[in-house]
Coordinates of C-alpha atoms in Angstrom, one line a residue:
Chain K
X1397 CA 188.5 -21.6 83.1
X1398 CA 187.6 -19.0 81.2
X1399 CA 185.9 -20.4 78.2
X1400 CA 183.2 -22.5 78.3
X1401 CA 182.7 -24.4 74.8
X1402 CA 179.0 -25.0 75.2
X1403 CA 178.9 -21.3 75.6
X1404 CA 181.0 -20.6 72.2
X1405 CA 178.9 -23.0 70.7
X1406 CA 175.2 -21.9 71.9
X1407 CA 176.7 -18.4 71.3
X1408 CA 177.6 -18.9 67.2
X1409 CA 174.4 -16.6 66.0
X1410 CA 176.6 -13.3 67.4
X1411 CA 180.1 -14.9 67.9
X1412 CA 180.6 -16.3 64.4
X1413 CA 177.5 -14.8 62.6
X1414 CA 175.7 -11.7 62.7
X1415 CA 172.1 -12.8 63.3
X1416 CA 169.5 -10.7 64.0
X1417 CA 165.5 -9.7 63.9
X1418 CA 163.3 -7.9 61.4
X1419 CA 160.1 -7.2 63.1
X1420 CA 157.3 -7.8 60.6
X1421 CA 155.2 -5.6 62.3
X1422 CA 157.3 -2.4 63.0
X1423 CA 159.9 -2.7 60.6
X1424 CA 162.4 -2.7 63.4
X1425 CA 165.7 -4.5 63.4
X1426 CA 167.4 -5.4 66.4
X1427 CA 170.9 -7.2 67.1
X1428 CA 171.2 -10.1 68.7
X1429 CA 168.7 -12.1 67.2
X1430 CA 165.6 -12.5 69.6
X1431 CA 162.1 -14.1 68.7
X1432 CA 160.1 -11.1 70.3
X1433 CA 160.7 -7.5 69.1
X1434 CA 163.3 -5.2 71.1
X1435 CA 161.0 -1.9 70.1
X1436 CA 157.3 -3.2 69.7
X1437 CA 157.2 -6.8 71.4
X1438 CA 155.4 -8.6 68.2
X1439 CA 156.3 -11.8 68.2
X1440 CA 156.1 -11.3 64.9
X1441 CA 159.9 -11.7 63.6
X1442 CA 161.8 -12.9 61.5
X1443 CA 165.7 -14.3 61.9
X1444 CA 167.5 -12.4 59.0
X1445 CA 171.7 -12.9 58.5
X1446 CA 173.0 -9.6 58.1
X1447 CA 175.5 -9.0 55.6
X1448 CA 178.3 -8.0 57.9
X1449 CA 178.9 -4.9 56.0
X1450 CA 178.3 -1.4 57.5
X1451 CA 179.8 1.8 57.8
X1452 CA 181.8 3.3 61.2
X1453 CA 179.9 6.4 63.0
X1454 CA 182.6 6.8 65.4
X1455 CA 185.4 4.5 67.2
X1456 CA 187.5 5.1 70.2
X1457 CA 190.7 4.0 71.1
X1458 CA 191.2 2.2 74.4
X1459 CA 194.1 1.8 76.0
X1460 CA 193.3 -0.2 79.2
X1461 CA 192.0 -3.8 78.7
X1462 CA 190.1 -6.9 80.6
X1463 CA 192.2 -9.4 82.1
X1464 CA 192.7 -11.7 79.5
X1465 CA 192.6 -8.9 76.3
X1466 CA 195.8 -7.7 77.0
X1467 CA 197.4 -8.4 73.7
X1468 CA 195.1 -6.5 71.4
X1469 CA 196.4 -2.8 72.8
X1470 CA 195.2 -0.5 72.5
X1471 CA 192.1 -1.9 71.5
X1472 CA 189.8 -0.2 68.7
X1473 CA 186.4 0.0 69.4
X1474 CA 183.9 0.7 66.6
X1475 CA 180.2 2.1 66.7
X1476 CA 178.8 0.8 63.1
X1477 CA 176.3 0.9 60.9
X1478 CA 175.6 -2.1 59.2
X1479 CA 173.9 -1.9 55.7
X1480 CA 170.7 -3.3 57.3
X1481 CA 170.1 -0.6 59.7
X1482 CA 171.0 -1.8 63.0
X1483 CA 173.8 -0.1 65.3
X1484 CA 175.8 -2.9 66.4
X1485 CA 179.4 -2.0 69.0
X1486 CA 182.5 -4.0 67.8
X1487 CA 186.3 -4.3 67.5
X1488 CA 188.0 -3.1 64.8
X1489 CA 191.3 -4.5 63.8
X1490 CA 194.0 -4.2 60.9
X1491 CA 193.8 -0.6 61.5
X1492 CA 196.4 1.9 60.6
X1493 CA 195.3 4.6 63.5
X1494 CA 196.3 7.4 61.7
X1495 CA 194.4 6.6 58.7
X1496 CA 191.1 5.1 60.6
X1497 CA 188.6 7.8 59.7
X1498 CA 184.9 8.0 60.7
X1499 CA 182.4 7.4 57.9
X1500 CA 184.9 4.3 56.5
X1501 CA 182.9 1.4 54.9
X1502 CA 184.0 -2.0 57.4
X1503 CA 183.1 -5.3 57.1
X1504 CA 182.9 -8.2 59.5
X1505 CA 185.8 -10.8 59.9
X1506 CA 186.5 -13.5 61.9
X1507 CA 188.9 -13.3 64.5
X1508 CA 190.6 -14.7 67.6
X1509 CA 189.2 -13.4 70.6
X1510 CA 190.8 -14.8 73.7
X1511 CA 193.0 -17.7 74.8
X1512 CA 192.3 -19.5 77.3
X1513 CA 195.8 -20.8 78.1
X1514 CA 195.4 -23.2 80.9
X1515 CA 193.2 -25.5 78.9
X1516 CA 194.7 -24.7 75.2
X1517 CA 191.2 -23.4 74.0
X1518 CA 190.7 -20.3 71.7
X1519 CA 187.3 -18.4 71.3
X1520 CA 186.6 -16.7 68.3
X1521 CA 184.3 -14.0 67.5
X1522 CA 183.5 -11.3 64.6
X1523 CA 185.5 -8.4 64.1
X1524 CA 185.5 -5.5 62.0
X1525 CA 188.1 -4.2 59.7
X1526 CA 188.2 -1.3 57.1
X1527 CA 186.7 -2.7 53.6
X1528 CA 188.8 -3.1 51.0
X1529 CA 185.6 -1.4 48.8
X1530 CA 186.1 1.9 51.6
X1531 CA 186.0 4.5 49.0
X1532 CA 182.6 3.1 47.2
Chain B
X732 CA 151.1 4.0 104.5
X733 CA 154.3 6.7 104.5
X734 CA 157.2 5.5 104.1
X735 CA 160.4 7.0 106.1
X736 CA 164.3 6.7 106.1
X737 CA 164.9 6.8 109.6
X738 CA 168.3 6.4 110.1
X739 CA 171.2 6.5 107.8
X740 CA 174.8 5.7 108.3
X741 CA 178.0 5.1 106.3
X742 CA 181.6 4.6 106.0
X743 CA 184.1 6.4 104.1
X744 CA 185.3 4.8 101.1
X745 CA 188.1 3.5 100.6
X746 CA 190.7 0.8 99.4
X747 CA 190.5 -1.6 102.5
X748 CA 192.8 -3.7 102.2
X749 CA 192.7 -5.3 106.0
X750 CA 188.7 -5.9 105.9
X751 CA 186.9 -8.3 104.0
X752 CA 183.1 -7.3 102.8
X753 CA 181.3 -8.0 106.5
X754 CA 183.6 -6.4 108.4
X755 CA 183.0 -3.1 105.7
X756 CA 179.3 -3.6 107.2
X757 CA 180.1 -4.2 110.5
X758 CA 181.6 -0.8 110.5
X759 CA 178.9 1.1 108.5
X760 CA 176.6 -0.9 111.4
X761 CA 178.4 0.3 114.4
X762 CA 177.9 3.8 113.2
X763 CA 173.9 3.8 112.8
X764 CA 172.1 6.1 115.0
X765 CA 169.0 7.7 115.3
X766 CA 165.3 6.2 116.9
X767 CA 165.2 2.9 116.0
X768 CA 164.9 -0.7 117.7
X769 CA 167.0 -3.7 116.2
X770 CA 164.5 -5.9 117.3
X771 CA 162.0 -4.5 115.3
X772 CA 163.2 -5.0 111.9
X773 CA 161.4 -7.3 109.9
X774 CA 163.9 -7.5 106.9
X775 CA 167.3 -7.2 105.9
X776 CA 167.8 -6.2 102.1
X777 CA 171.4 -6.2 100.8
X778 CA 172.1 -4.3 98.2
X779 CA 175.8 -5.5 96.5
X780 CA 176.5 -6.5 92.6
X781 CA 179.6 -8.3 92.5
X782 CA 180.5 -10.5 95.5
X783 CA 180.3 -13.5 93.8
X784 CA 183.0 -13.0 91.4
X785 CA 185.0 -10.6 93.5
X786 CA 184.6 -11.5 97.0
X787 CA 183.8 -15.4 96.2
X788 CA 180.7 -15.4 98.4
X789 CA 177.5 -16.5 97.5
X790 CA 174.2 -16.0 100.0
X791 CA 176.1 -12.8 100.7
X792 CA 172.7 -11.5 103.2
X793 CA 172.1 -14.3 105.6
X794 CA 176.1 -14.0 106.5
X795 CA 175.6 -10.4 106.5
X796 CA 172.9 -10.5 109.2
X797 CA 174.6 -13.1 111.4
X798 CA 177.9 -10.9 111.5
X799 CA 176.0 -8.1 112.8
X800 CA 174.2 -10.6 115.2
X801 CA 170.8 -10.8 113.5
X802 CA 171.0 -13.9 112.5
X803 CA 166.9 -14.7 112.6
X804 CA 166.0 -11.9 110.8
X805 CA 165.0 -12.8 107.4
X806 CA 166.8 -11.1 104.3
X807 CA 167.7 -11.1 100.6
X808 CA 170.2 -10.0 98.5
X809 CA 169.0 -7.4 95.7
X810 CA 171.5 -7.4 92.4
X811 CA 170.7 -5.0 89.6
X812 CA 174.2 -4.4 89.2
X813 CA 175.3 -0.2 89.9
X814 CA 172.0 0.1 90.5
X815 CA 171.4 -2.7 93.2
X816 CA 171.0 -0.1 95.9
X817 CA 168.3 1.5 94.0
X818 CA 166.6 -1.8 93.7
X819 CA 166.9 -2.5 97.5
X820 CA 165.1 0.9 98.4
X821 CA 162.2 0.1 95.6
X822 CA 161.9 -3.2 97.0
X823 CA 161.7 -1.9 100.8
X824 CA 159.5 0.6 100.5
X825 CA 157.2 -1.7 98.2
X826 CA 157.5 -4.0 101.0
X827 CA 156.6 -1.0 103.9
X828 CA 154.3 0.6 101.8
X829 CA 151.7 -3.1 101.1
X830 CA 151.9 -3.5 104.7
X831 CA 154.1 -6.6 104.5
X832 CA 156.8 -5.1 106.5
X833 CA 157.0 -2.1 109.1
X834 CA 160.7 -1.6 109.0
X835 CA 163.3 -2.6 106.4
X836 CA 167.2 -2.4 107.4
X837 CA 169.2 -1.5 104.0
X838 CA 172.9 -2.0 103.6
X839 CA 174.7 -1.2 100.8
X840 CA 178.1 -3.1 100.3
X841 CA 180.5 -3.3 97.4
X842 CA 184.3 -4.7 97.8
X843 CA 186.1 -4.0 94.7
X844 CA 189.7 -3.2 95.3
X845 CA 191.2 -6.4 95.9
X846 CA 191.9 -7.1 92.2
X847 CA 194.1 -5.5 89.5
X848 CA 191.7 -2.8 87.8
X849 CA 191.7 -5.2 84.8
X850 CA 190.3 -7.8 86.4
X851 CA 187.7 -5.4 88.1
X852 CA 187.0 -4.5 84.4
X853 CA 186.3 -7.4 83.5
X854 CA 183.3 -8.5 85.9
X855 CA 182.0 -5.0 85.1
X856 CA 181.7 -5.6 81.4
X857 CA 179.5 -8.4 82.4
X858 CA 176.7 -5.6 82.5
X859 CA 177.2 -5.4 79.2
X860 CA 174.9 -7.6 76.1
X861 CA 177.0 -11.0 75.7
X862 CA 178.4 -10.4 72.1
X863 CA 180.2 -7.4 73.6
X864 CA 181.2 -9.3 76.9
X865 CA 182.9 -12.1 74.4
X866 CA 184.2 -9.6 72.2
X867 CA 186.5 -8.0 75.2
X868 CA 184.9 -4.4 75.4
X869 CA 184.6 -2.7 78.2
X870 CA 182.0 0.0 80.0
X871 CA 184.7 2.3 79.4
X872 CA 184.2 2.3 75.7
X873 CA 180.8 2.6 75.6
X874 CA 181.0 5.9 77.5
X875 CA 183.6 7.1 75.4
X876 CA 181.3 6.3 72.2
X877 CA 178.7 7.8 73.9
X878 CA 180.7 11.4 74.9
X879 CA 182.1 11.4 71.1
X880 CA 178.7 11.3 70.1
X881 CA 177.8 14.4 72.3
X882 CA 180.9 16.4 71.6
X883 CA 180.0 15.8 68.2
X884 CA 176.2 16.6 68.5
X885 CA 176.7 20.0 70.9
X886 CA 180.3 21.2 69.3
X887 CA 182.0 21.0 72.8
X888 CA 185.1 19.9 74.2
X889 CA 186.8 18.1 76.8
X890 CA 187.2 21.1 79.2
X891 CA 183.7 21.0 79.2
X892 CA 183.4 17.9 80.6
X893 CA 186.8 18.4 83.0
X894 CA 184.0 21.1 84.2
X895 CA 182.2 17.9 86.1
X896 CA 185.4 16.5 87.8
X897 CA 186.9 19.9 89.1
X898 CA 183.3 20.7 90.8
X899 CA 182.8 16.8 92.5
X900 CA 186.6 16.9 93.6
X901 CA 185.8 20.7 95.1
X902 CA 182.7 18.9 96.7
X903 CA 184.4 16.0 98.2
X904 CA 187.3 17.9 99.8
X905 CA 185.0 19.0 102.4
X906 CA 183.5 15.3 102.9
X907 CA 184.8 13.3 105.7
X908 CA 182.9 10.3 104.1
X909 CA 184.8 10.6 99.9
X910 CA 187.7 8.8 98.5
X911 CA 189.2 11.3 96.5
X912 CA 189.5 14.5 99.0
X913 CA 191.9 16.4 97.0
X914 CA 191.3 19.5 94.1
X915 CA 191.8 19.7 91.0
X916 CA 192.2 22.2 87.9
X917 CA 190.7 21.8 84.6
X918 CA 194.0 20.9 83.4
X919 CA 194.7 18.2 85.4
X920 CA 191.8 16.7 84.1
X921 CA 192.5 17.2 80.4
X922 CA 195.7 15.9 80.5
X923 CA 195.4 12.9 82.6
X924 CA 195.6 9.3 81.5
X925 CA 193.7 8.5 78.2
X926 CA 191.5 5.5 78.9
X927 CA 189.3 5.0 75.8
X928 CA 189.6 8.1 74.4
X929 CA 188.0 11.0 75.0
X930 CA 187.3 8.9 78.3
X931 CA 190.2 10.1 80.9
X932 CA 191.2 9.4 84.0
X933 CA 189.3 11.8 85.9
X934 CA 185.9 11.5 83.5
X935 CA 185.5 7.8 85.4
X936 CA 184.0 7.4 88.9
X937 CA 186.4 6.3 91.2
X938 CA 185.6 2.4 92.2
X939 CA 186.3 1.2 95.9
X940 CA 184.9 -0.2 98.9
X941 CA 182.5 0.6 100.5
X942 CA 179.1 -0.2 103.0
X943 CA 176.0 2.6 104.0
X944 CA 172.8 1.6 105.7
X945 CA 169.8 3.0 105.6
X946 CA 166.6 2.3 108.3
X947 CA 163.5 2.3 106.4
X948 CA 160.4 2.5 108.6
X949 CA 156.4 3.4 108.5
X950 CA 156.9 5.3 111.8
X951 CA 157.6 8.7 111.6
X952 CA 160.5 10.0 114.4
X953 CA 162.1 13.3 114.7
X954 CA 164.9 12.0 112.6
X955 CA 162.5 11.0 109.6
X956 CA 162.7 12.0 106.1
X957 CA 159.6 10.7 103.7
X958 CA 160.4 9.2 100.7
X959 CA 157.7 10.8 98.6
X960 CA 158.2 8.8 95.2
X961 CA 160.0 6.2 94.3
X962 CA 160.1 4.6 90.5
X963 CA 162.0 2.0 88.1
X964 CA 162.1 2.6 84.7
X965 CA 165.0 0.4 82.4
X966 CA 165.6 1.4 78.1
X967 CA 169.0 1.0 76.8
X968 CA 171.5 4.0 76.3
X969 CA 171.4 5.0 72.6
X970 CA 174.2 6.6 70.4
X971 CA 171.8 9.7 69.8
X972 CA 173.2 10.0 72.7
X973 CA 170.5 10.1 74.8
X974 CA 169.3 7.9 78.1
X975 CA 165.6 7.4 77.9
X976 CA 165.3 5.5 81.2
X977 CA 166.5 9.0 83.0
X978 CA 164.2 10.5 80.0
X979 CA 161.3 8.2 81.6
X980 CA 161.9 9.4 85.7
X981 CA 161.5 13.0 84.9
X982 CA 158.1 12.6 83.6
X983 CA 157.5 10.2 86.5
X984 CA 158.9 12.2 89.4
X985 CA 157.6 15.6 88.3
X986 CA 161.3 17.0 89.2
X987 CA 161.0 20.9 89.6
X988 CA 164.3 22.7 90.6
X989 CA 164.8 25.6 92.8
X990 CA 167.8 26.5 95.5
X991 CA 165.9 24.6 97.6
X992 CA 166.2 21.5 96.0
X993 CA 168.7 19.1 96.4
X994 CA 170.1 16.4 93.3
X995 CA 172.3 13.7 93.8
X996 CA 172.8 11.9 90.0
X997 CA 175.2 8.6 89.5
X998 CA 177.6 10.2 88.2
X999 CA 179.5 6.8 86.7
X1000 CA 181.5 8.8 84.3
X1001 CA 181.1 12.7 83.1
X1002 CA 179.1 11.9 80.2
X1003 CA 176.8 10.5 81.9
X1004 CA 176.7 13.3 84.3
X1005 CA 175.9 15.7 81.8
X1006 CA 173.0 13.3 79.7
X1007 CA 171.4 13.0 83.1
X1008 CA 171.0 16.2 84.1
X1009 CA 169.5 17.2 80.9
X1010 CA 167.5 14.4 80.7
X1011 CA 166.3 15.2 84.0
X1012 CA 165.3 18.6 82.5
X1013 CA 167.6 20.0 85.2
X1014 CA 170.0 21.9 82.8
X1015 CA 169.5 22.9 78.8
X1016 CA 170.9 19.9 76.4
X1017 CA 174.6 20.2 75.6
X1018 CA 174.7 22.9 78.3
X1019 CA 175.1 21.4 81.4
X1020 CA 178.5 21.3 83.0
X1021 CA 179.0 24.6 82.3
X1022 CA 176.6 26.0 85.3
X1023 CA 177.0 23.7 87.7
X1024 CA 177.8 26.4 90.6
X1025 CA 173.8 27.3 89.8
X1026 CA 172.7 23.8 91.2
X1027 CA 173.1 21.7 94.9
X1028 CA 174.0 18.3 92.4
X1029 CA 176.2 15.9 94.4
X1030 CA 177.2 17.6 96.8
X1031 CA 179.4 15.1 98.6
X1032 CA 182.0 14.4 95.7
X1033 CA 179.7 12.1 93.2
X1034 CA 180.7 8.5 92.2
X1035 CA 183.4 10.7 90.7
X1036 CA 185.2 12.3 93.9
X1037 CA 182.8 10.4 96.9
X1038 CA 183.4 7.0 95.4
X1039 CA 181.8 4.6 93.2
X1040 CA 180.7 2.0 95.6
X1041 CA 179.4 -0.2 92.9
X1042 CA 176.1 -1.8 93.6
X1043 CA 176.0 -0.1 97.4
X1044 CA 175.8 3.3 95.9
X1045 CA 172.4 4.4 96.1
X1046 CA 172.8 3.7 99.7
X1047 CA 175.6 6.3 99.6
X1048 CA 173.6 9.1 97.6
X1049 CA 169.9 8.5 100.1
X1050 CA 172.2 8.5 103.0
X1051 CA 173.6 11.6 102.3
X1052 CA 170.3 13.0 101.5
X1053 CA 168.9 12.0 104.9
X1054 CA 172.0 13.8 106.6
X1055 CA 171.1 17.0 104.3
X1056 CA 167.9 16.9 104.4
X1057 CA 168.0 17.2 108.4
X1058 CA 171.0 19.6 108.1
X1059 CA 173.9 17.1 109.6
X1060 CA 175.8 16.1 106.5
X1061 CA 179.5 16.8 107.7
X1062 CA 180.8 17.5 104.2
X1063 CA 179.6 20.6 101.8
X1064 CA 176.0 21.8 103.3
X1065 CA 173.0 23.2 101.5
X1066 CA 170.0 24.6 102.9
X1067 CA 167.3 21.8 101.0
X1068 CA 163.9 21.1 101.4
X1069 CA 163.6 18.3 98.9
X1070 CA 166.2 15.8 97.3
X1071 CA 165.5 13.7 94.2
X1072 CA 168.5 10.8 93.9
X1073 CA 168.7 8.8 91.3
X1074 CA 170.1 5.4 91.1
X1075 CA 171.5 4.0 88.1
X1076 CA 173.6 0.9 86.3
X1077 CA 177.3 2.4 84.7
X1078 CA 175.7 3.0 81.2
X1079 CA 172.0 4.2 82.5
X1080 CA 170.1 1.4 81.6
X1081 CA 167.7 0.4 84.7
X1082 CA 167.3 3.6 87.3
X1083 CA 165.3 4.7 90.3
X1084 CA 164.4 7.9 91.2
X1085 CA 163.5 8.5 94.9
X1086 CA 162.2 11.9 95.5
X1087 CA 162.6 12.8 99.2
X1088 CA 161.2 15.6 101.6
X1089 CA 161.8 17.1 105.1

């Protein structure tokens, strides 16, 4: 078995939202959401929901997958920006290679992840995809 | 208290289809020599990442030491995944150095050929943060988001880093020990199989199986070499690119390099090799694999041509160290007087340095 749904579930601040931490102290904001600092160890931090809007420094294409991700080849893998200030590494799907540029606006969706087949369960997660604002 | 690798030993790797992980130790065992008694070993460390989910075996070091017939001698497993060797050696020479132990046996073990590579892939990516492992990305991407950023940054391009995989494969064509003991041009590298772009083929150590021991000891014998300095540092990669952990060991380690000097780097993909080696302060930044005939780096293939042992292979790079240092590597020879290896996870995120003299 490959998913676990107290996992999925105890996961939902990165799998279905994008939560993460403003240190108070540095200014620092890191992804996943922890209660201590990633830069400065304050404790000082507070849980922010990021907008799940960003911009794409770079992708790559990947053309060999986990066992399991075979469907989504070749797989897009985006390094972003979001407006907040954190890097965050994610998929990137509805993408038209030949039009994906760097520098794109994206913005997070919800998407089907993986399948587990032999117990009929599906695990979601957040995706990217090219904003439909890309030109602002 | 000094601290000494004594003995070193190791096995070629391979795909090994007809062994299963002990009998990859028993061999790497039956091949340790040098001035050392069995019976005065007060530890067994083993150094392996992945036999849980790959091999299926949990409390992988007490079977370890009964197959090679030592069953009463206490030992542990050390995991910090690529870097798990690394690990090992900071742990046994902690250990010998406090006095608590006066001679550590080391053995570095990794079986990953058994499974399609996808599956391999998989329990890899499990280094990775959790929202990437759910999401379905793999090491392989990171590295390729990492060498866009540095093509990017210094204005190079992939022939450059084909540079890194023409030089280990020269290397490990004269190592008896390496996986890959074959040549090959720049353009065989370029135009092999796209992986995550600009990741190829030949820009990705070369995973297998594999075992290397080491003897660790506070008694000095005629086939000692002193580990000088040993250190753990751990900061994540960053898209800058840059990988302040290596950043962090050249300050500690003091690294100053001459002909003399030998370098063996965990070379887990060619990007890595080149951020290493100028985070080392070893070559000028974004300059690297273009002078690498100027350097002894690796000189038994790498991860890239030797074989990416997984967790076992800073057992590999020591090992070969020791057989340099005392001028009977069988592979590529260089006339050193000092060796600084370091040991490191795929993406550079926890490493060891080990600085070692003659």
């Amino acid at each position: 078995m490959k998913i676990a749904p107290p996992q999925v579930w105890r996961n939902k601040r990165f799998m279905y939202k994008l939560i993460a931490s403003k240190c108070e102290k540095c200014g620092n904001i890191s992804f996943p959401y922890s209660p201590y600092c990633a830069k400065c160890g304050s404790k000082n931090v507070k849980k922010i929901e990021t907008s799940g809007k960003g911009r794409l420094i770079s992708y790559t294409v990947s053309y060999q997958s986990r066992d399991g991700y075979e469907k989504g080849l070749p797989n897009v893998v985006g390094l972003i920006k979001l407006d907040e200030g954190v890097e965050i590494v994610a998929p990137i799907v509805d993408v038209d290679l030949d039009k994906l540029q760097e520098g794109a606006r994206v913005e997070a969706t919800l998407r089907r992840v993986y399948t587990d087949s032999y117990n009929g369960l599906i695990q979601y997660g957040i995706k990217f995809r090219v904003a439909e604002d890309e030109n602002r | 208290m000094d601290v000494y690798v004594n003995s070193s030993s190791m096995i070629p790797i391979d795909r090994y289809y007809e062994y299963d992980i002990y009998d990859l130790v028993i061999e790497a065992y039956k091949n340790l020599e040098g001035e050392y008694d069995v019976n005065d070993i007060d530890l067994v460390l083993v150094a392996n990442a992945y036999s849980q989910r790959l091999n299926n075996t949990s409390l992988i070091a007490p079977k370890v030491v009964e197959k090679i017939g030592k069953p009463n001698i206490p030992s542990i497993k050390v995991d910090n995944a690529d870097a798990s060797g690394g690990a090992a050696l900071f742990t046994a020479y902690s250990m010998i150095k406090s006095g608590l132990a006066n001679s550590v046996l080391v053995i570095g073990v990794e079986k990953q050929s058994d499974f399609p590579s996808k599956y391999l892939y998989d329990v890899v990516a499990s280094n990775l943060e959790d929202y990437m492992y759910y999401n379905g990305i793999t090491t392989h991407s990171i590295a390729a988001l990492l060498m866009k950023q540095y093509m990017k940054k210094y204005s190079v391009g992939r022939e450059y880093f084909a540079n890194w995989a023409v030089k280990m494969h020269k290397n490990a064509v004269e190592n008896p020990f390496a996986y890959l003991r074959f040549t090959v041009d720049l353009n065989t590298v370029i135009n092999s199989q796209v992986v995550s772009d600009p990741i190829r083929l030949f820009d990705i150590g070369a995973r297998a199986d594999g075992a290397a021991i080491l003897l660790l000891s506070n008694k000095k014998v005629d086939t000692s070499v002193k580990i000088d300095k040993i250190f753990s540092t751990q900061a994540k990669y960053d898209f800058n690119p840059s990988l302040p952990s290596i950043r962090m060991l050249k300050e500690r380690l003091g690294i100053k390099v001459n002909d003399k000097t030998g370098i063996e780097i965990h070379d887990s993909y060619s990007i890595m090799a080149a951020l290493m080696l100028e985070e080392l302060g070893i070559s000028e930044s974004g300059k690297s694999l273009y002078n690498l005939d100027n350097i002894n780096v690796n000189l038994g293939g790498g991860l890239k041509a030797r074989g990416y042992a997984g967790g076992a292979s800073a057992i590999y790079q020591v090992a070969e160290a020791h057989m340099q240092l005392l001028g009977s590597f069988k592979g590529k020879k260089a006339s050193v007087e000092e060796y600084f290896v370091v040991s490191s996870d795929d993406l550079g995120i926890v490493s060891y340095g080990i600085n070692l003299t003659r």
